[in-house]
mmCIF file of C-alpha atoms in Angstrom:
data_model
loop_
_atom_site.group_PDB
_atom_site.id
_atom_site.type_symbol
_atom_site.label_atom_id
_atom_site.label_comp_id
_atom_site.label_asym_id
_atom_site.label_seq_id
_atom_site.Cartn_x
_atom_site.Cartn_y
_atom_site.Cartn_z
ATOM 1 C CA MET A 1 2.293 51.471 17.285
ATOM 2 C CA SER A 2 5.309 49.646 18.679
ATOM 3 C CA MET A 3 3.488 46.388 18.004
ATOM 4 C CA SER A 4 3.143 47.171 14.307
ATOM 5 C CA LEU A 5 6.765 48.367 14.136
ATOM 6 C CA GLY A 6 7.839 45.005 15.535
ATOM 7 C CA LEU A 7 5.642 43.290 12.954
ATOM 8 C CA VAL A 8 7.333 45.246 10.160
ATOM 9 C CA ALA A 9 10.785 44.285 11.449
ATOM 10 C CA ASP A 10 9.774 40.615 11.810
ATOM 11 C CA SER A 11 8.267 40.495 8.322
ATOM 12 C CA PHE A 12 11.434 42.034 6.881
ATOM 13 C CA LEU A 13 13.554 39.476 8.761
ATOM 14 C CA ALA A 14 11.386 36.582 7.546
ATOM 15 C CA LEU A 15 11.541 37.756 3.917
ATOM 16 C CA LEU A 16 15.315 38.241 4.189
ATOM 17 C CA ILE A 17 15.722 34.688 5.518
ATOM 18 C CA LEU A 18 13.549 33.191 2.777
ATOM 19 C CA GLY A 19 15.481 35.099 0.113
ATOM 20 C CA LEU A 20 18.814 34.045 1.556
ATOM 21 C CA ALA A 21 17.653 30.409 1.764
ATOM 22 C CA VAL A 22 16.668 30.436 -1.917
ATOM 23 C CA TRP A 23 19.972 32.097 -2.830
ATOM 24 C CA THR A 24 21.967 29.521 -0.822
ATOM 25 C CA ILE A 25 20.283 26.673 -2.700
ATOM 26 C CA ALA A 26 20.468 28.311 -6.126
ATOM 27 C CA VAL A 27 24.018 29.690 -6.029
ATOM 28 C CA ARG A 28 26.498 27.764 -8.176
ATOM 29 C CA GLY A 29 29.701 27.831 -6.117
ATOM 30 C CA THR A 30 29.963 25.562 -3.064
ATOM 31 C CA TYR A 31 32.017 28.167 -1.191
ATOM 32 C CA ALA A 32 29.382 30.847 -1.778
ATOM 33 C CA ALA A 33 26.690 28.412 -0.626
ATOM 34 C CA VAL A 34 28.525 27.858 2.679
ATOM 35 C CA VAL A 35 28.910 31.604 3.220
ATOM 36 C CA GLY A 36 25.177 31.939 2.580
ATOM 37 C CA PHE A 37 24.489 29.144 5.068
ATOM 38 C CA VAL A 38 26.512 30.900 7.802
ATOM 39 C CA ALA A 39 24.669 34.192 7.259
ATOM 40 C CA TYR A 40 21.385 32.250 7.214
ATOM 41 C CA GLY A 41 22.198 30.711 10.602
ATOM 42 C CA LEU A 42 22.913 34.128 12.119
ATOM 43 C CA LEU A 43 19.570 35.455 10.833
ATOM 44 C CA VAL A 44 17.788 32.387 12.259
ATOM 45 C CA ALA A 45 19.450 33.189 15.596
ATOM 46 C CA LEU A 46 17.962 36.703 15.356
ATOM 47 C CA ILE A 47 14.517 35.161 14.825
ATOM 48 C CA TRP A 48 14.958 33.042 17.957
ATOM 49 C CA VAL A 49 15.838 36.237 19.859
ATOM 50 C CA ARG A 50 12.637 37.839 18.529
ATOM 51 C CA LEU A 51 10.751 34.772 19.828
ATOM 52 C CA ALA A 52 12.393 35.316 23.271
ATOM 53 C CA ALA A 53 14.169 31.929 22.989
ATOM 54 C CA VAL A 54 17.634 33.256 23.793
ATOM 55 C CA ASP A 55 18.987 29.788 24.732
ATOM 56 C CA VAL A 56 18.115 28.484 21.267
ATOM 57 C CA ALA A 57 19.493 31.635 19.637
ATOM 58 C CA LEU A 58 22.849 31.179 21.369
ATOM 59 C CA THR A 59 23.008 27.529 20.305
ATOM 60 C CA GLU A 60 22.019 28.336 16.727
ATOM 61 C CA ALA A 61 24.637 31.084 16.434
ATOM 62 C CA ALA A 62 27.456 29.078 18.051
ATOM 63 C CA LEU A 63 26.766 25.549 16.761
ATOM 64 C CA GLY A 64 24.347 25.836 13.833
ATOM 65 C CA SER A 65 26.050 28.750 12.146
ATOM 66 C CA GLY A 66 29.604 28.997 13.492
ATOM 67 C CA LEU A 67 30.706 25.410 14.033
ATOM 68 C CA MET A 68 28.711 23.917 11.141
ATOM 69 C CA GLY A 69 29.943 26.722 8.887
ATOM 70 C CA LEU A 70 33.570 25.969 9.707
ATOM 71 C CA LEU A 71 33.022 22.220 9.167
ATOM 72 C CA LEU A 72 31.383 22.910 5.796
ATOM 73 C CA LEU A 73 34.176 25.284 4.779
ATOM 74 C CA ARG A 74 36.658 22.507 5.514
ATOM 75 C CA ALA A 75 34.601 20.090 3.446
ATOM 76 C CA VAL A 76 34.607 22.604 0.559
ATOM 77 C CA ALA A 77 38.387 22.914 0.846
ATOM 78 C CA CYS A 78 38.658 19.110 0.466
ATOM 79 C CA LEU A 79 36.584 19.113 -2.741
ATOM 80 C CA PRO A 80 38.248 19.720 -6.097
ATOM 81 C CA PRO A 81 37.661 23.353 -7.148
ATOM 82 C CA ASP A 82 34.349 23.819 -8.958
ATOM 83 C CA ALA A 83 33.618 20.107 -9.019
ATOM 84 C CA PRO A 84 31.273 19.602 -11.971
ATOM 85 C CA ALA A 85 28.051 17.755 -11.340
ATOM 86 C CA PRO A 86 28.113 14.226 -12.758
ATOM 87 C CA ALA A 87 26.893 14.481 -16.345
ATOM 88 C CA SER A 88 25.265 11.061 -16.445
ATOM 89 C CA GLY A 89 21.633 10.715 -15.475
ATOM 90 C CA ARG A 90 20.679 14.354 -15.981
ATOM 91 C CA VAL A 91 17.005 13.510 -16.306
ATOM 92 C CA GLY A 92 17.154 11.454 -13.118
ATOM 93 C CA ARG A 93 18.685 14.398 -11.252
ATOM 94 C CA VAL A 94 15.950 16.745 -12.389
ATOM 95 C CA ALA A 95 13.311 14.215 -11.385
ATOM 96 C CA LEU A 96 14.974 13.834 -7.980
ATOM 97 C CA ARG A 97 14.953 17.603 -7.489
ATOM 98 C CA VAL A 98 11.270 17.786 -8.374
ATOM 99 C CA VAL A 99 10.455 14.993 -5.908
ATOM 100 C CA VAL A 100 12.494 16.665 -3.143
ATOM 101 C CA GLY A 101 10.857 20.000 -3.872
ATOM 102 C CA VAL A 102 7.342 18.526 -3.777
ATOM 103 C CA LEU A 103 8.057 16.684 -0.516
ATOM 104 C CA CYS A 104 9.485 19.843 1.097
ATOM 105 C CA ALA A 105 6.528 21.917 -0.058
ATOM 106 C CA GLY A 106 4.139 19.272 1.277
ATOM 107 C CA LEU A 107 5.883 19.213 4.649
ATOM 108 C CA THR A 108 5.786 23.010 4.847
ATOM 109 C CA ALA A 109 2.080 23.023 3.981
ATOM 110 C CA VAL A 110 1.277 20.423 6.666
ATOM 111 C CA LEU A 111 3.296 22.336 9.278
ATOM 112 C CA ALA A 112 1.576 25.594 8.334
ATOM 113 C CA ALA A 113 -1.841 23.927 8.541
ATOM 114 C CA VAL A 114 -1.036 22.512 11.999
ATOM 115 C CA VAL A 115 0.194 25.862 13.300
ATOM 116 C CA LEU A 116 -2.873 27.673 11.913
ATOM 117 C CA GLN A 117 -5.247 25.157 13.521
ATOM 118 C CA LEU A 118 -3.740 25.366 17.009
ATOM 119 C CA PRO A 119 -6.342 26.336 19.621
ATOM 120 C CA GLU A 120 -5.966 29.671 21.343
ATOM 121 C CA PRO A 121 -4.080 29.547 23.694
ATOM 122 C CA ALA A 122 -1.884 26.793 22.266
ATOM 123 C CA PRO A 123 -1.385 23.685 24.438
ATOM 124 C CA SER A 124 1.736 24.119 26.527
ATOM 125 C CA LEU A 125 3.704 22.396 29.264
ATOM 126 C CA ALA A 126 5.340 25.702 30.213
ATOM 127 C CA ALA A 127 3.217 26.211 33.317
ATOM 128 C CA ALA A 128 3.912 22.698 34.631
ATOM 129 C CA ALA A 129 7.643 23.112 33.891
ATOM 130 C CA ALA A 130 7.772 26.426 35.732
ATOM 131 C CA GLN A 131 5.816 25.025 38.683
ATOM 132 C CA ALA A 132 8.262 22.165 39.300
ATOM 133 C CA LEU A 133 11.355 24.289 38.679
ATOM 134 C CA PRO A 134 12.007 25.174 42.370
ATOM 135 C CA THR A 135 12.623 21.465 43.139
ATOM 136 C CA THR A 136 15.692 21.601 40.877
ATOM 137 C CA GLY A 137 17.096 24.789 42.411
ATOM 138 C CA LEU A 138 17.460 26.223 38.908
ATOM 139 C CA GLY A 139 16.185 29.564 37.654
ATOM 140 C CA ASN A 140 16.339 28.893 33.915
ATOM 141 C CA PRO A 141 13.441 26.655 32.809
ATOM 142 C CA VAL A 142 15.309 25.649 29.635
ATOM 143 C CA THR A 143 18.169 24.241 31.704
ATOM 144 C CA GLY A 144 15.558 22.554 33.903
ATOM 145 C CA VAL A 145 14.119 20.773 30.858
ATOM 146 C CA LEU A 146 17.552 19.865 29.491
ATOM 147 C CA ILE A 147 19.157 18.553 32.644
ATOM 148 C CA ALA A 148 16.230 17.388 34.805
ATOM 149 C CA TYR A 149 12.888 16.763 33.032
ATOM 150 C CA ARG A 150 14.372 15.496 29.763
ATOM 151 C CA ALA A 151 17.860 14.600 31.008
ATOM 152 C CA ILE A 152 17.890 11.421 28.930
ATOM 153 C CA ASP A 153 17.872 13.503 25.712
ATOM 154 C CA THR A 154 20.791 15.617 26.880
ATOM 155 C CA LEU A 155 22.725 12.542 28.001
ATOM 156 C CA LEU A 156 22.286 10.972 24.571
ATOM 157 C CA GLU A 157 23.298 14.236 22.860
ATOM 158 C CA ALA A 158 26.526 14.273 24.837
ATOM 159 C CA VAL A 159 27.186 10.630 23.882
ATOM 160 C CA VAL A 160 26.404 11.357 20.218
ATOM 161 C CA LEU A 161 29.199 13.943 20.151
ATOM 162 C CA VAL A 162 31.717 11.283 21.201
ATOM 163 C CA LEU A 163 30.307 8.879 18.601
ATOM 164 C CA ALA A 164 30.610 11.588 15.926
ATOM 165 C CA LEU A 165 34.242 12.088 16.868
ATOM 166 C CA ILE A 166 34.901 8.340 16.640
ATOM 167 C CA GLY A 167 33.316 8.390 13.180
ATOM 168 C CA LEU A 168 35.537 11.294 12.121
ATOM 169 C CA TRP A 169 38.685 9.686 13.498
ATOM 170 C CA SER A 170 37.889 6.478 11.619
ATOM 171 C CA LEU A 171 38.436 8.453 8.395
ATOM 172 C CA ALA A 172 42.152 8.652 9.194
ATOM 173 C CA ALA A 173 44.623 6.817 7.003
ATOM 174 C CA ASP A 174 46.161 3.740 8.648
ATOM 175 C CA GLY A 175 49.601 5.327 8.826
ATOM 176 C CA ALA A 176 48.291 8.460 10.491
ATOM 177 C CA TRP A 177 46.391 6.699 13.286
ATOM 178 C CA GLY A 178 47.317 8.024 16.713
ATOM 179 C CA GLY A 179 48.837 11.188 15.302
ATOM 180 C CA ARG A 180 47.756 14.793 15.572
ATOM 181 C CA PRO A 181 44.783 16.226 13.651
ATOM 182 C CA GLY A 182 46.044 18.567 10.988
ATOM 183 C CA ALA A 183 43.017 20.058 9.272
ATOM 184 C CA LEU A 184 43.281 23.468 10.924
ATOM 185 C CA ARG A 185 46.978 23.894 10.245
ATOM 186 C CA THR A 186 47.604 26.836 7.943
ATOM 187 C CA ARG A 187 50.742 27.311 5.932
ATOM 188 C CA GLU A 188 51.625 30.839 6.995
ATOM 189 C CA PRO A 189 49.437 32.455 9.660
ATOM 190 C CA GLY A 190 49.867 36.204 9.345
ATOM 191 C CA ALA A 191 50.911 38.437 12.236
ATOM 192 C CA ALA A 192 47.348 39.734 12.625
ATOM 193 C CA LEU A 193 45.953 36.219 13.068
ATOM 194 C CA VAL A 194 48.611 35.395 15.658
ATOM 195 C CA LEU A 195 47.781 38.584 17.553
ATOM 196 C CA LEU A 196 44.078 37.675 17.529
ATOM 197 C CA ALA A 197 44.909 34.196 18.820
ATOM 198 C CA GLN A 198 46.831 35.779 21.687
ATOM 199 C CA LEU A 199 44.297 38.489 22.597
ATOM 200 C CA LEU A 200 40.952 36.732 22.158
ATOM 201 C CA PRO A 201 41.262 33.395 24.066
ATOM 202 C CA PRO A 202 41.511 34.965 27.559
ATOM 203 C CA VAL A 203 38.260 36.849 26.867
ATOM 204 C CA GLY A 204 36.660 33.875 25.124
ATOM 205 C CA ILE A 205 37.507 31.412 27.896
ATOM 206 C CA LEU A 206 35.960 33.800 30.417
ATOM 207 C CA VAL A 207 32.827 34.084 28.245
ATOM 208 C CA GLY A 208 32.632 30.298 27.838
ATOM 209 C CA ILE A 209 32.852 29.658 31.576
ATOM 210 C CA HIS A 210 30.350 32.467 32.208
ATOM 211 C CA LEU A 211 27.880 30.909 29.734
ATOM 212 C CA PHE A 212 28.101 27.563 31.555
ATOM 213 C CA TRP A 213 27.783 29.142 34.995
ATOM 214 C CA THR A 214 24.983 31.552 34.186
ATOM 215 C CA GLY A 215 23.053 28.773 32.413
ATOM 216 C CA ALA A 216 21.555 27.666 35.744
ATOM 217 C CA ASN A 217 19.514 30.865 36.014
ATOM 218 C CA HIS A 218 19.795 32.689 32.673
ATOM 219 C CA PRO A 219 20.189 31.761 28.997
ATOM 220 C CA GLY A 220 23.347 29.730 28.511
ATOM 221 C CA GLY A 221 24.586 26.268 29.414
ATOM 222 C CA ALA A 222 27.058 23.515 28.683
ATOM 223 C CA PHE A 223 26.611 23.396 24.897
ATOM 224 C CA GLN A 224 26.877 27.157 24.375
ATOM 225 C CA GLY A 225 29.804 27.522 26.777
ATOM 226 C CA GLY A 226 31.547 24.471 25.315
ATOM 227 C CA ALA A 227 31.133 25.841 21.776
ATOM 228 C CA VAL A 228 32.789 29.144 22.737
ATOM 229 C CA LEU A 229 35.673 27.283 24.422
ATOM 230 C CA ALA A 230 36.089 25.086 21.337
ATOM 231 C CA ALA A 231 36.150 28.189 19.121
ATOM 232 C CA MET A 232 38.966 29.650 21.194
ATOM 233 C CA TRP A 233 40.893 26.409 20.829
ATOM 234 C CA ALA A 234 40.303 26.451 17.071
ATOM 235 C CA ILE A 235 41.697 30.007 16.796
ATOM 236 C CA VAL A 236 44.856 28.952 18.638
ATOM 237 C CA LEU A 237 45.214 25.924 16.312
ATOM 238 C CA VAL A 238 44.640 27.982 13.140
ATOM 239 C CA ALA A 239 47.214 30.557 14.224
ATOM 240 C CA GLY A 240 49.714 27.755 14.870
ATOM 241 C CA LEU A 241 50.323 28.776 18.499
ATOM 242 C CA ALA A 242 49.766 25.178 19.640
ATOM 243 C CA ALA A 243 49.519 21.802 17.949
ATOM 244 C CA ALA A 244 46.422 19.660 18.273
ATOM 245 C CA PRO A 245 46.918 16.818 20.787
ATOM 246 C CA ARG A 246 47.660 13.291 19.607
ATOM 247 C CA VAL A 247 44.398 11.377 19.366
ATOM 248 C CA ASP A 248 45.812 8.380 21.239
ATOM 249 C CA GLY A 249 46.521 10.507 24.329
ATOM 250 C CA ARG A 250 45.040 8.947 27.469
ATOM 251 C CA ARG A 251 44.321 12.296 29.136
ATOM 252 C CA LEU A 252 42.574 13.665 26.044
ATOM 253 C CA ARG A 253 40.230 10.681 25.928
ATOM 254 C CA LEU A 254 39.515 11.070 29.637
ATOM 255 C CA VAL A 255 38.454 14.682 29.061
ATOM 256 C CA LEU A 256 36.247 13.548 26.157
ATOM 257 C CA VAL A 257 34.256 11.033 28.185
ATOM 258 C CA VAL A 258 34.237 12.598 31.654
ATOM 259 C CA GLY A 259 31.064 14.617 30.955
ATOM 260 C CA PRO A 260 28.819 11.846 29.594
ATOM 261 C CA ALA A 261 30.316 9.295 32.029
ATOM 262 C CA LEU A 262 29.703 11.459 35.097
ATOM 263 C CA PHE A 263 26.197 12.309 33.852
ATOM 264 C CA PHE A 264 25.461 8.600 33.403
ATOM 265 C CA ALA A 265 26.935 7.658 36.790
ATOM 266 C CA ILE A 266 24.940 10.298 38.659
ATOM 267 C CA GLY A 267 21.867 9.233 36.672
ATOM 268 C CA LEU A 268 22.385 5.605 37.719
ATOM 269 C CA ALA A 269 22.864 6.621 41.346
ATOM 270 C CA GLY A 270 19.503 8.362 41.058
ATOM 271 C CA ILE A 271 17.866 4.905 41.030
ATOM 272 C CA TRP A 272 18.813 4.577 44.691
ATOM 273 C CA TRP A 273 18.798 8.253 45.705
ATOM 274 C CA ALA A 274 15.644 9.386 44.019
ATOM 275 C CA ASP A 275 13.838 6.222 42.881
ATOM 276 C CA ALA A 276 14.380 7.067 39.207
ATOM 277 C CA PHE A 277 17.108 6.834 36.596
ATOM 278 C CA LEU A 278 18.434 10.395 36.112
ATOM 279 C CA GLY A 279 16.518 11.596 39.189
ATOM 280 C CA TYR A 280 18.140 13.871 41.745
ATOM 281 C CA PRO A 281 17.724 13.715 45.543
ATOM 282 C CA ALA A 282 15.721 16.705 46.736
ATOM 283 C CA ASP A 283 18.395 18.718 48.553
ATOM 284 C CA TRP A 284 21.238 17.837 46.197
ATOM 285 C CA ALA A 285 19.725 18.690 42.829
ATOM 286 C CA LYS A 286 21.443 22.033 42.236
ATOM 287 C CA PRO A 287 25.032 21.029 43.178
ATOM 288 C CA LEU A 288 24.751 17.735 41.259
ATOM 289 C CA ILE A 289 23.432 19.578 38.195
ATOM 290 C CA LEU A 290 26.293 22.073 38.370
ATOM 291 C CA VAL A 291 28.861 19.261 38.604
ATOM 292 C CA ILE A 292 27.300 17.524 35.591
ATOM 293 C CA GLU A 293 27.155 20.754 33.593
ATOM 294 C CA ALA A 294 30.794 21.583 34.387
ATOM 295 C CA ALA A 295 32.010 18.166 33.247
ATOM 296 C CA LEU A 296 29.741 18.322 30.189
ATOM 297 C CA THR A 297 31.117 21.759 29.243
ATOM 298 C CA LEU A 298 34.657 20.392 29.340
ATOM 299 C CA SER A 299 33.806 17.283 27.295
ATOM 300 C CA ILE A 300 31.709 19.211 24.762
ATOM 301 C CA ALA A 301 34.476 21.781 24.277
ATOM 302 C CA ALA A 302 37.032 19.017 23.683
ATOM 303 C CA ALA A 303 34.758 17.059 21.326
ATOM 304 C CA LEU A 304 33.757 20.117 19.271
ATOM 305 C CA GLY A 305 37.365 21.322 19.065
ATOM 306 C CA LEU A 306 38.550 17.897 17.891
ATOM 307 C CA LEU A 307 35.697 17.708 15.347
ATOM 308 C CA LEU A 308 36.939 21.011 13.934
ATOM 309 C CA ALA A 309 40.556 19.845 14.026
ATOM 310 C CA GLY A 310 39.719 16.897 11.765
ATOM 311 C CA PRO A 311 40.963 13.317 11.583
ATOM 312 C CA PRO A 312 44.556 12.527 12.554
ATOM 313 C CA ALA A 313 46.853 13.373 9.652
ATOM 314 C CA SER A 314 50.147 11.816 8.721
ATOM 315 C CA GLU A 315 53.032 13.801 10.112
ATOM 316 C CA PRO A 316 56.594 13.425 8.969
ATOM 317 C CA GLY A 317 59.341 13.128 11.547
ATOM 318 C CA PRO A 318 59.259 11.831 15.136
ATOM 319 C CA GLY A 319 55.951 11.114 16.803
ATOM 320 C CA GLY A 320 54.629 9.065 13.911
ATOM 321 C CA GLN A 321 55.098 5.746 15.653
ATOM 322 C CA ALA A 322 52.106 4.731 17.707
ATOM 323 C CA MET B 1 17.906 66.382 30.123
ATOM 324 C CA SER B 2 16.376 63.068 29.103
ATOM 325 C CA LEU B 3 15.156 64.738 25.902
ATOM 326 C CA ALA B 4 18.717 65.869 25.120
ATOM 327 C CA LEU B 5 19.990 62.327 25.733
ATOM 328 C CA SER B 6 17.291 60.889 23.475
ATOM 329 C CA VAL B 7 18.221 63.320 20.712
ATOM 330 C CA PHE B 8 21.889 62.391 21.191
ATOM 331 C CA THR B 9 20.966 58.683 20.855
ATOM 332 C CA ILE B 10 18.875 59.229 17.735
ATOM 333 C CA VAL B 11 21.549 61.358 16.033
ATOM 334 C CA CYS B 12 24.399 58.931 16.836
ATOM 335 C CA VAL B 13 22.508 55.767 15.846
ATOM 336 C CA PHE B 14 21.329 57.481 12.647
ATOM 337 C CA LEU B 15 24.899 58.485 11.768
ATOM 338 C CA GLY B 16 26.024 54.928 12.497
ATOM 339 C CA ALA B 17 23.337 53.598 10.167
ATOM 340 C CA VAL B 18 24.574 56.025 7.479
ATOM 341 C CA PHE B 19 28.055 54.538 7.804
ATOM 342 C CA PHE B 20 26.633 51.008 7.497
ATOM 343 C CA LEU B 21 24.721 52.074 4.376
ATOM 344 C CA ALA B 22 27.845 53.672 2.884
ATOM 345 C CA GLY B 23 29.898 50.582 3.744
ATOM 346 C CA THR B 24 27.339 48.331 2.070
ATOM 347 C CA LEU B 25 27.302 50.542 -1.033
ATOM 348 C CA GLY B 26 31.097 50.367 -1.127
ATOM 349 C CA LEU B 27 31.005 46.588 -0.743
ATOM 350 C CA LEU B 28 28.665 46.345 -3.724
ATOM 351 C CA ARG B 29 30.182 49.006 -5.970
ATOM 352 C CA PHE B 30 33.946 49.201 -5.344
ATOM 353 C CA PRO B 31 36.146 47.616 -8.021
ATOM 354 C CA ASP B 32 38.399 45.171 -6.129
ATOM 355 C CA THR B 33 38.733 43.245 -2.879
ATOM 356 C CA LEU B 34 41.060 45.646 -1.063
ATOM 357 C CA THR B 35 38.853 48.705 -1.606
ATOM 358 C CA ARG B 36 35.775 46.672 -0.668
ATOM 359 C CA LEU B 37 37.500 45.648 2.572
ATOM 360 C CA HIS B 38 38.236 49.321 3.202
ATOM 361 C CA ALA B 39 34.547 50.171 2.861
ATOM 362 C CA LEU B 40 33.523 47.263 5.062
ATOM 363 C CA THR B 41 35.894 48.074 7.923
ATOM 364 C CA LYS B 42 34.627 51.659 7.958
ATOM 365 C CA ALA B 43 31.127 50.321 8.579
ATOM 366 C CA ASP B 44 32.395 48.050 11.345
ATOM 367 C CA ASN B 45 34.567 50.600 13.122
ATOM 368 C CA LEU B 46 32.698 53.880 12.795
ATOM 369 C CA GLY B 47 29.192 52.579 12.143
ATOM 370 C CA LEU B 48 29.105 50.199 15.108
ATOM 371 C CA GLY B 49 31.084 52.689 17.201
ATOM 372 C CA LEU B 50 28.494 55.424 16.640
ATOM 373 C CA VAL B 51 25.605 53.029 17.333
ATOM 374 C CA VAL B 52 27.261 51.963 20.612
ATOM 375 C CA LEU B 53 28.020 55.588 21.513
ATOM 376 C CA GLY B 54 24.393 56.499 20.879
ATOM 377 C CA LEU B 55 23.072 53.610 22.985
ATOM 378 C CA LEU B 56 25.359 54.320 25.973
ATOM 379 C CA PRO B 57 22.965 56.840 27.651
ATOM 380 C CA GLN B 58 20.100 54.312 27.367
ATOM 381 C CA VAL B 59 21.660 51.404 29.331
ATOM 382 C CA ASP B 60 22.559 50.750 32.975
ATOM 383 C CA TRP B 61 25.746 52.306 34.228
ATOM 384 C CA PRO B 62 28.358 50.842 34.515
ATOM 385 C CA LEU B 63 27.721 47.159 33.606
ATOM 386 C CA GLY B 64 25.461 47.650 30.600
ATOM 387 C CA ALA B 65 27.691 50.361 29.175
ATOM 388 C CA LEU B 66 30.841 48.278 29.683
ATOM 389 C CA LYS B 67 29.190 45.361 27.864
ATOM 390 C CA LEU B 68 28.352 47.595 24.897
ATOM 391 C CA ILE B 69 31.900 48.943 24.767
ATOM 392 C CA ALA B 70 33.270 45.384 25.004
ATOM 393 C CA VAL B 71 31.090 44.364 22.038
ATOM 394 C CA TRP B 72 32.511 47.261 20.017
ATOM 395 C CA LEU B 73 36.113 46.454 20.979
ATOM 396 C CA LEU B 74 35.663 42.757 20.093
ATOM 397 C CA ALA B 75 34.108 43.717 16.753
ATOM 398 C CA LEU B 76 37.074 46.042 16.121
ATOM 399 C CA LEU B 77 39.533 43.249 16.899
ATOM 400 C CA ALA B 78 37.720 40.713 14.728
ATOM 401 C CA GLY B 79 37.153 43.163 11.873
ATOM 402 C CA ALA B 80 40.771 44.321 11.798
ATOM 403 C CA THR B 81 42.046 40.719 11.840
ATOM 404 C CA VAL B 82 39.677 39.529 9.122
ATOM 405 C CA GLY B 83 40.624 42.566 7.017
ATOM 406 C CA GLN B 84 44.315 41.718 7.355
ATOM 407 C CA VAL B 85 43.796 38.015 6.620
ATOM 408 C CA LEU B 86 41.594 38.647 3.568
ATOM 409 C CA GLY B 87 43.937 41.360 2.315
ATOM 410 C CA GLY B 88 46.916 39.035 2.676
ATOM 411 C CA ALA B 89 45.021 36.292 0.858
ATOM 412 C CA VAL B 90 44.202 38.371 -2.244
ATOM 413 C CA ARG B 91 47.404 40.408 -2.448
ATOM 414 C CA PRO B 92 50.118 38.774 -4.573
ATOM 415 C CA PRO B 93 53.176 37.858 -2.474
ATOM 416 C CA PRO B 94 56.029 40.420 -2.739
ATOM 417 C CA VAL B 95 58.685 39.741 -5.359
ATOM 418 C CA SER B 96 61.685 38.087 -3.731
ATOM 419 C CA GLY B 97 64.472 40.559 -2.952
ATOM 420 C CA ALA B 98 62.217 43.604 -2.808
ATOM 421 C CA GLY B 99 59.884 42.384 -0.086
ATOM 422 C CA GLU B 100 61.924 41.919 3.062
ATOM 423 C CA SER B 101 63.071 45.435 3.968
ATOM 424 C CA THR B 102 60.121 47.529 2.816
ATOM 425 C CA PRO B 103 57.097 47.262 5.094
#
């Protein structure tokens, strides 16, 4: 009985997500499309919870829905209101849409066919991952995959964040280079927003640190914790309680690279300690992983916060010379 | 005793769901942004509050219960702030001279 109830709830959730996806694509206004995208991300996070992948759900909610939503909202704000689609080449646009639609449908069909043809039980590395987990000292197999078995992927992800920030900063006007990002500045933050920015960060910082710390044994980790910390920073910036740091600050750049740099250094040392790049010596795995995760959390929080804060903007008055 | 607690949970969660339904109806049917916000915050405050109240007997005491209450308080804080910000965004600024003294 409970099984079928769960099936009903899952079917409803799947239909809701499909409907919302169609609506997000079909809706005319860009702002409405972004709002649809954010709600879509939260529903996808619910699906991950239903699949017992809480780590993925946390990441989807914090990064896929929250952070991406805010970035898209900022992009919408930069566009002229109700930008009309270019009138020229209308036939070409329709043809392009048909091609994209056919390709997407084909991809979906292939994926569905693959999933339906999986043997029962499906091939899985879960048992092998769980068996080797004690050597890392971790209790959360997802963290084990991210920081030990497939550490190279995580290292590159952390580096990609820094590269993304460099790409964003390179959009700055020449005169504004070295200045403070200004995208999150609001003209007149209301009293309620200021109160929120004073009340929420202490709680949010605690939650962010908890997510990093608990990630060793339970769902959580550097990316989820860093995203929560970055969100707290963004609230403070939006409410105008603090200015974003100048992008030419030496200390800021140190914070940005300390995570990936430390990860890389410990990985290199693994060649001597553990006979493998990104390997850990047997008795030191857990403390080394915690050190890496702590530095990564800090760097990820800084990089995500600065991505939200936007490229350096020209600021009148002192501080413009750099 | 456990039957009474189960009934309490069912009644409270059901009432909370009623508030969410009413809030959604208000969001869809009310004429302007401020009244829609009013409907929405009712769903957040009372609807979620009743759901949390109903779930309290079903979770570990005290940590699970404190987590639930913290979720409700954070939702209250966020909902109230968003209501204020949205309300301020749609309401025309007060006419100069009349605005300063009257709250």
